Structure formats: structure tokens, C-alpha cells
mmCIF file of C-alpha atoms in Angstrom:
data_model
loop_
_atom_site.group_PDB
_atom_site.id
_atom_site.type_symbol
_atom_site.label_atom_id
_atom_site.label_comp_id
_atom_site.label_asym_id
_atom_site.label_seq_id
_atom_site.Cartn_x
_atom_site.Cartn_y
_atom_site.Cartn_z
ATOM 1 C CA UNK A 1 -55.178 -29.179 41.770
ATOM 2 C CA UNK A 2 -57.715 -31.427 43.516
ATOM 3 C CA UNK A 3 -56.297 -33.661 46.242
ATOM 4 C CA UNK A 4 -57.099 -37.328 45.720
ATOM 5 C CA UNK A 5 -59.264 -38.852 48.439
ATOM 6 C CA UNK A 6 -60.517 -42.359 49.148
ATOM 7 C CA UNK A 7 -64.070 -41.035 49.361
ATOM 8 C CA UNK A 8 -63.942 -39.554 45.856
ATOM 9 C CA UNK A 9 -62.405 -42.740 44.475
ATOM 10 C CA UNK A 10 -65.169 -44.784 46.074
ATOM 11 C CA UNK A 11 -67.876 -42.501 44.666
ATOM 12 C CA UNK A 12 -66.426 -42.791 41.159
ATOM 13 C CA UNK A 13 -66.206 -46.574 41.361
ATOM 14 C CA UNK A 14 -69.708 -46.919 42.788
ATOM 15 C CA UNK A 15 -71.183 -44.684 40.099
ATOM 16 C CA UNK A 16 -69.249 -46.655 37.496
ATOM 17 C CA UNK A 17 -70.416 -50.004 38.855
ATOM 18 C CA UNK A 18 -74.028 -48.880 38.581
ATOM 19 C CA UNK A 19 -73.570 -47.506 35.053
ATOM 20 C CA UNK A 20 -71.581 -50.521 33.819
ATOM 21 C CA UNK A 21 -74.076 -53.008 35.241
ATOM 22 C CA UNK A 22 -76.927 -51.160 33.576
ATOM 23 C CA UNK A 23 -75.353 -50.640 30.147
ATOM 24 C CA UNK A 24 -72.243 -52.804 29.933
ATOM 25 C CA UNK A 25 -68.787 -51.395 29.285
ATOM 26 C CA UNK A 26 -69.487 -50.435 25.674
ATOM 27 C CA UNK A 27 -72.770 -48.689 26.392
ATOM 28 C CA UNK A 28 -71.705 -46.952 29.579
ATOM 29 C CA UNK A 29 -71.245 -43.180 29.473
ATOM 30 C CA UNK A 30 -68.172 -41.760 31.146
ATOM 31 C CA UNK A 31 -69.946 -38.396 31.253
ATOM 32 C CA UNK A 32 -72.823 -39.979 33.193
ATOM 33 C CA UNK A 33 -70.441 -41.720 35.578
ATOM 34 C CA UNK A 34 -68.664 -38.463 36.323
ATOM 35 C CA UNK A 35 -71.998 -36.681 36.812
ATOM 36 C CA UNK A 36 -73.377 -39.346 39.143
ATOM 37 C CA UNK A 37 -70.144 -39.388 41.133
ATOM 38 C CA UNK A 38 -70.362 -35.621 41.602
ATOM 39 C CA UNK A 39 -66.895 -34.897 40.206
ATOM 40 C CA UNK A 40 -65.549 -33.024 37.216
ATOM 41 C CA UNK A 41 -64.113 -34.750 34.173
ATOM 42 C CA UNK A 42 -60.752 -33.235 35.039
ATOM 43 C CA UNK A 43 -60.950 -34.657 38.533
ATOM 44 C CA UNK A 44 -61.848 -38.079 37.110
ATOM 45 C CA UNK A 45 -58.661 -38.179 35.053
ATOM 46 C CA UNK A 46 -56.716 -37.581 38.228
ATOM 47 C CA UNK A 47 -57.823 -41.060 39.296
ATOM 48 C CA UNK A 48 -58.130 -43.022 36.048
ATOM 49 C CA UNK A 49 -56.605 -42.698 32.608
ATOM 50 C CA UNK A 50 -59.644 -44.061 30.767
ATOM 51 C CA UNK A 51 -63.038 -45.733 31.043
ATOM 52 C CA UNK A 52 -61.364 -49.129 30.642
ATOM 53 C CA UNK A 53 -58.926 -48.374 33.463
ATOM 54 C CA UNK A 54 -61.924 -47.554 35.659
ATOM 55 C CA UNK A 55 -63.643 -50.779 34.624
ATOM 56 C CA UNK A 56 -60.482 -52.756 35.390
ATOM 57 C CA UNK A 57 -60.194 -51.206 38.843
ATOM 58 C CA UNK A 58 -63.583 -52.699 39.696
ATOM 59 C CA UNK A 59 -63.310 -56.184 38.197
ATOM 60 C CA UNK A 60 -59.576 -56.995 38.327
ATOM 61 C CA UNK A 61 -59.453 -57.970 42.034
ATOM 62 C CA UNK A 62 -62.297 -60.420 41.455
ATOM 63 C CA UNK A 63 -60.952 -61.777 38.178
ATOM 64 C CA UNK A 64 -57.602 -62.349 39.878
ATOM 65 C CA UNK A 65 -59.197 -64.032 42.894
ATOM 66 C CA UNK A 66 -61.357 -66.390 40.822
ATOM 67 C CA UNK A 67 -58.662 -67.297 38.317
ATOM 68 C CA UNK A 68 -56.054 -67.584 41.047
ATOM 69 C CA UNK A 69 -58.074 -70.063 43.105
ATOM 70 C CA UNK A 70 -58.946 -72.013 39.967
ATOM 71 C CA UNK A 71 -55.298 -72.257 38.894
ATOM 72 C CA UNK A 72 -54.289 -73.246 42.405
ATOM 73 C CA UNK A 73 -56.638 -76.240 42.263
ATOM 74 C CA UNK A 74 -55.421 -77.246 38.804
ATOM 75 C CA UNK A 75 -51.721 -77.040 39.612
ATOM 76 C CA UNK A 76 -52.117 -78.750 42.996
ATOM 77 C CA UNK A 77 -53.757 -81.747 41.337
ATOM 78 C CA UNK A 78 -51.228 -81.885 38.492
ATOM 79 C CA UNK A 79 -48.359 -81.750 41.004
ATOM 80 C CA UNK A 80 -49.496 -84.975 42.710
ATOM 81 C CA UNK A 81 -47.575 -88.149 41.853
ATOM 82 C CA UNK A 82 -49.289 -89.665 38.834
ATOM 83 C CA UNK A 83 -50.255 -92.856 40.643
ATOM 84 C CA UNK A 84 -52.085 -90.807 43.287
ATOM 85 C CA UNK A 85 -54.042 -88.606 40.899
ATOM 86 C CA UNK A 86 -56.971 -90.985 40.192
ATOM 87 C CA UNK A 87 -57.952 -91.303 43.850
ATOM 88 C CA UNK A 88 -57.757 -87.532 44.267
ATOM 89 C CA UNK A 89 -59.842 -86.870 41.170
ATOM 90 C CA UNK A 90 -62.573 -84.369 42.015
ATOM 91 C CA UNK A 91 -61.304 -83.489 45.506
ATOM 92 C CA UNK A 92 -59.475 -80.296 44.558
ATOM 93 C CA UNK A 93 -62.116 -79.311 42.004
ATOM 94 C CA UNK A 94 -64.967 -79.799 44.496
ATOM 95 C CA UNK A 95 -63.229 -77.593 47.041
ATOM 96 C CA UNK A 96 -62.521 -74.990 44.336
ATOM 97 C CA UNK A 97 -66.106 -74.920 43.078
ATOM 98 C CA UNK A 98 -67.462 -74.592 46.630
ATOM 99 C CA UNK A 99 -65.105 -71.670 47.182
ATOM 100 C CA UNK A 100 -66.170 -70.074 43.885
ATOM 101 C CA UNK A 101 -69.869 -70.296 44.750
ATOM 102 C CA UNK A 102 -69.213 -68.665 48.104
ATOM 103 C CA UNK A 103 -67.028 -65.958 46.553
ATOM 104 C CA UNK A 104 -69.484 -65.204 43.751
ATOM 105 C CA UNK A 105 -72.374 -64.846 46.173
ATOM 106 C CA UNK A 106 -70.366 -62.521 48.433
ATOM 107 C CA UNK A 107 -69.271 -60.318 45.521
ATOM 108 C CA UNK A 108 -72.306 -60.454 43.265
ATOM 109 C CA UNK A 109 -72.219 -57.065 41.552
ATOM 110 C CA UNK A 110 -68.557 -56.891 40.470
ATOM 111 C CA UNK A 111 -68.563 -60.570 39.455
ATOM 112 C CA UNK A 112 -71.746 -60.040 37.463
ATOM 113 C CA UNK A 113 -70.059 -57.097 35.769
ATOM 114 C CA UNK A 114 -67.040 -59.284 34.969
ATOM 115 C CA UNK A 115 -69.227 -61.995 33.446
ATOM 116 C CA UNK A 116 -71.996 -59.950 31.790
ATOM 117 C CA UNK A 117 -70.636 -56.484 31.053
ATOM 118 C CA UNK A 118 -67.034 -56.869 29.942
ATOM 119 C CA UNK A 119 -67.490 -56.880 26.160
ATOM 120 C CA UNK A 120 -65.012 -54.462 24.646
ATOM 121 C CA UNK A 121 -62.452 -54.925 27.434
ATOM 122 C CA UNK A 122 -59.576 -57.317 28.047
ATOM 123 C CA UNK A 123 -61.878 -59.250 30.400
ATOM 124 C CA UNK A 124 -64.516 -60.241 27.832
ATOM 125 C CA UNK A 125 -63.013 -63.726 27.390
ATOM 126 C CA UNK A 126 -62.621 -64.441 31.098
ATOM 127 C CA UNK A 127 -64.820 -67.555 31.154
ATOM 128 C CA UNK A 128 -63.376 -68.770 27.859
ATOM 129 C CA UNK A 129 -59.883 -68.499 29.333
ATOM 130 C CA UNK A 130 -60.909 -70.635 32.307
ATOM 131 C CA UNK A 131 -62.378 -73.181 29.926
ATOM 132 C CA UNK A 132 -59.153 -73.335 27.914
ATOM 133 C CA UNK A 133 -57.159 -74.030 31.069
ATOM 134 C CA UNK A 134 -59.631 -76.713 32.134
ATOM 135 C CA UNK A 135 -59.378 -78.418 28.728
ATOM 136 C CA UNK A 136 -55.571 -78.401 28.793
ATOM 137 C CA UNK A 137 -55.425 -79.976 32.259
ATOM 138 C CA UNK A 138 -58.164 -82.487 31.386
ATOM 139 C CA UNK A 139 -56.236 -83.724 28.352
ATOM 140 C CA UNK A 140 -53.082 -83.853 30.452
ATOM 141 C CA UNK A 141 -54.852 -85.995 33.068
ATOM 142 C CA UNK A 142 -56.150 -88.376 30.409
ATOM 143 C CA UNK A 143 -52.561 -88.934 29.311
ATOM 144 C CA UNK A 144 -51.647 -89.705 32.914
ATOM 145 C CA UNK A 145 -54.381 -92.353 33.015
ATOM 146 C CA UNK A 146 -53.049 -93.942 29.842
ATOM 147 C CA UNK A 147 -49.541 -94.072 31.278
ATOM 148 C CA UNK A 148 -51.003 -95.822 34.321
ATOM 149 C CA UNK A 149 -52.448 -98.461 32.018
ATOM 150 C CA UNK A 150 -56.063 -97.316 32.272
ATOM 151 C CA UNK A 151 -58.411 -97.787 29.335
ATOM 152 C CA UNK A 152 -59.453 -94.260 28.389
ATOM 153 C CA UNK A 153 -61.672 -93.220 25.512
ATOM 154 C CA UNK A 154 -60.207 -90.826 22.964
ATOM 155 C CA UNK A 155 -62.079 -87.575 23.496
ATOM 156 C CA UNK A 156 -61.507 -84.736 21.073
ATOM 157 C CA UNK A 157 -60.283 -81.378 22.317
ATOM 158 C CA UNK A 158 -63.406 -79.798 20.866
ATOM 159 C CA UNK A 159 -65.692 -82.086 22.910
ATOM 160 C CA UNK A 160 -63.686 -81.379 26.067
ATOM 161 C CA UNK A 161 -64.102 -77.670 25.332
ATOM 162 C CA UNK A 162 -67.873 -77.986 24.914
ATOM 163 C CA UNK A 163 -68.187 -79.897 28.190
ATOM 164 C CA UNK A 164 -65.972 -77.512 30.159
ATOM 165 C CA UNK A 165 -67.747 -74.511 28.663
ATOM 166 C CA UNK A 166 -71.110 -75.889 29.769
ATOM 167 C CA UNK A 167 -69.786 -76.468 33.270
ATOM 168 C CA UNK A 168 -68.289 -73.016 33.800
ATOM 169 C CA UNK A 169 -71.131 -71.129 32.191
ATOM 170 C CA UNK A 170 -73.442 -73.175 34.404
ATOM 171 C CA UNK A 171 -71.574 -72.109 37.538
ATOM 172 C CA UNK A 172 -71.790 -68.432 36.600
ATOM 173 C CA UNK A 173 -75.540 -68.732 36.031
ATOM 174 C CA UNK A 174 -75.839 -68.215 39.786
ATOM 175 C CA UNK A 175 -74.735 -64.603 39.464
ATOM 176 C CA UNK A 176 -76.399 -63.954 36.103
ATOM 177 C CA UNK A 177 -79.745 -64.894 37.645
ATOM 178 C CA UNK A 178 -79.037 -63.550 41.154
ATOM 179 C CA UNK A 179 -79.683 -66.894 42.861
ATOM 180 C CA UNK A 180 -79.937 -66.955 46.660
ATOM 181 C CA UNK A 181 -76.883 -68.530 48.278
ATOM 182 C CA UNK A 182 -78.590 -71.749 49.410
ATOM 183 C CA UNK A 183 -80.120 -72.305 45.984
ATOM 184 C CA UNK A 184 -76.767 -71.629 44.324
ATOM 185 C CA UNK A 185 -75.114 -74.241 46.538
ATOM 186 C CA UNK A 186 -77.756 -76.865 45.759
ATOM 187 C CA UNK A 187 -77.836 -76.202 42.034
ATOM 188 C CA UNK A 188 -74.079 -76.213 41.595
ATOM 189 C CA UNK A 189 -73.780 -79.383 43.663
ATOM 190 C CA UNK A 190 -76.262 -80.997 41.273
ATOM 191 C CA UNK A 191 -74.403 -79.598 38.280
ATOM 192 C CA UNK A 192 -71.127 -81.031 39.543
ATOM 193 C CA UNK A 193 -72.713 -84.450 40.136
ATOM 194 C CA UNK A 194 -74.143 -84.391 36.607
ATOM 195 C CA UNK A 195 -70.790 -83.607 35.015
ATOM 196 C CA UNK A 196 -68.896 -86.089 37.209
ATOM 197 C CA UNK A 197 -71.169 -88.902 36.054
ATOM 198 C CA UNK A 198 -70.882 -87.725 32.470
ATOM 199 C CA UNK A 199 -67.086 -87.665 32.552
ATOM 200 C CA UNK A 200 -66.997 -91.167 33.967
ATOM 201 C CA UNK A 201 -69.273 -92.398 31.202
ATOM 202 C CA UNK A 202 -67.179 -90.776 28.484
ATOM 203 C CA UNK A 203 -63.751 -91.774 29.788
ATOM 204 C CA UNK A 204 -64.481 -95.421 30.518
ATOM 205 C CA UNK A 205 -64.063 -97.912 27.707
#
């Protein structure tokens, strides 16, 4: 029986990352991954139970980091006393987006795999799931504003979803198109300014 080693694990994951990025999860060949890693199929199954388990081992740490930081920003804002929320609007999200840009640029390949190559896995709706969370917290905040006596336009859930979807897909364009870090920072800053102005226009009577 082959003894598991960190070096073999790393070779399998690196070969898989290359194959998955090139062909996506559905098109990737486990046989090719095993060949490129220089291991036998039997040895592979000593490390992973399936191709999807291998895929998950590569993207899960990054999915967890991105979603975790995003949820942290959402819950921190929602936990503020309602009367304090308007003056904090955008502070937590700006810090979160800055962190995301930095994280994406430092982990380009696995994040690109998460965003572009996950069809057929449990990760294929990752961005959609972030959007759904954003919509839920946006609608919750609008109710807070109404309770505070603010005049707030009635925005449909579907419109909130379209807006949030545009924002998050826009952020991940930086990895889809392999933008240099400085360009990514500038473009996302502009994107955030665009959406901030748009939200103000839509939510003010």
C-alpha cells in the first residue's frame, strides 16, 4: 500500500488545477490528471474519493474565505443599532470589497476555477448564492429605513437581484480577465461608486 505524502497530494492538486482550468470540471479527465501527476489511479483514490472531491479540495478554502468575509460584513452591519445603520452604510461593504479584490488577486487560479469552472459541482451557484444573501440584507435594510421614518422607494426583489448580480459579477470580472492588481483596484472602486450612486437614486423618493 502506497504511503500518503504531502508531495504526492500537491502534485495531484496541481495537475488537477491545470486540467480543471483548461476544461472545466465537466470536461476534465481524471485519467489525464492522474497521468500528469505521475501517480496510478489506485494511488489517486487513496487521496480522494472522486473527481468532485478533488475539485472541492482546491476551491473550498477559497469559497469559504470569500463567503465568510462577505457574511461577516453583512452580519456586522445588520447587528448595528438601527439608528446607526444609515451613517455606516457602505463602510463595511467597502472594506469587504477591498479585501475581496486583494484576496482574488493573490489567489487567481483557484478563484478563477471557482467562478469559471465549477459547472457540475456544488459550487456552480457560488456567485448566485452571494447575490441572494445581498438581496436579503438589502431588503432588510430598506425596512430599517422605513422604521426610522425615511422615505424609501419600493424596489422589487427581482430588481434588487439584478442589481446585486451585476455588482458581484462585475467584481469577479477581475479574475475572469486576469486584470493586474492596480487595474482591478481602480476598476472596482469605479464600479462601487457607480452602484452607490445608483442605489441612492433608486431609494430616494
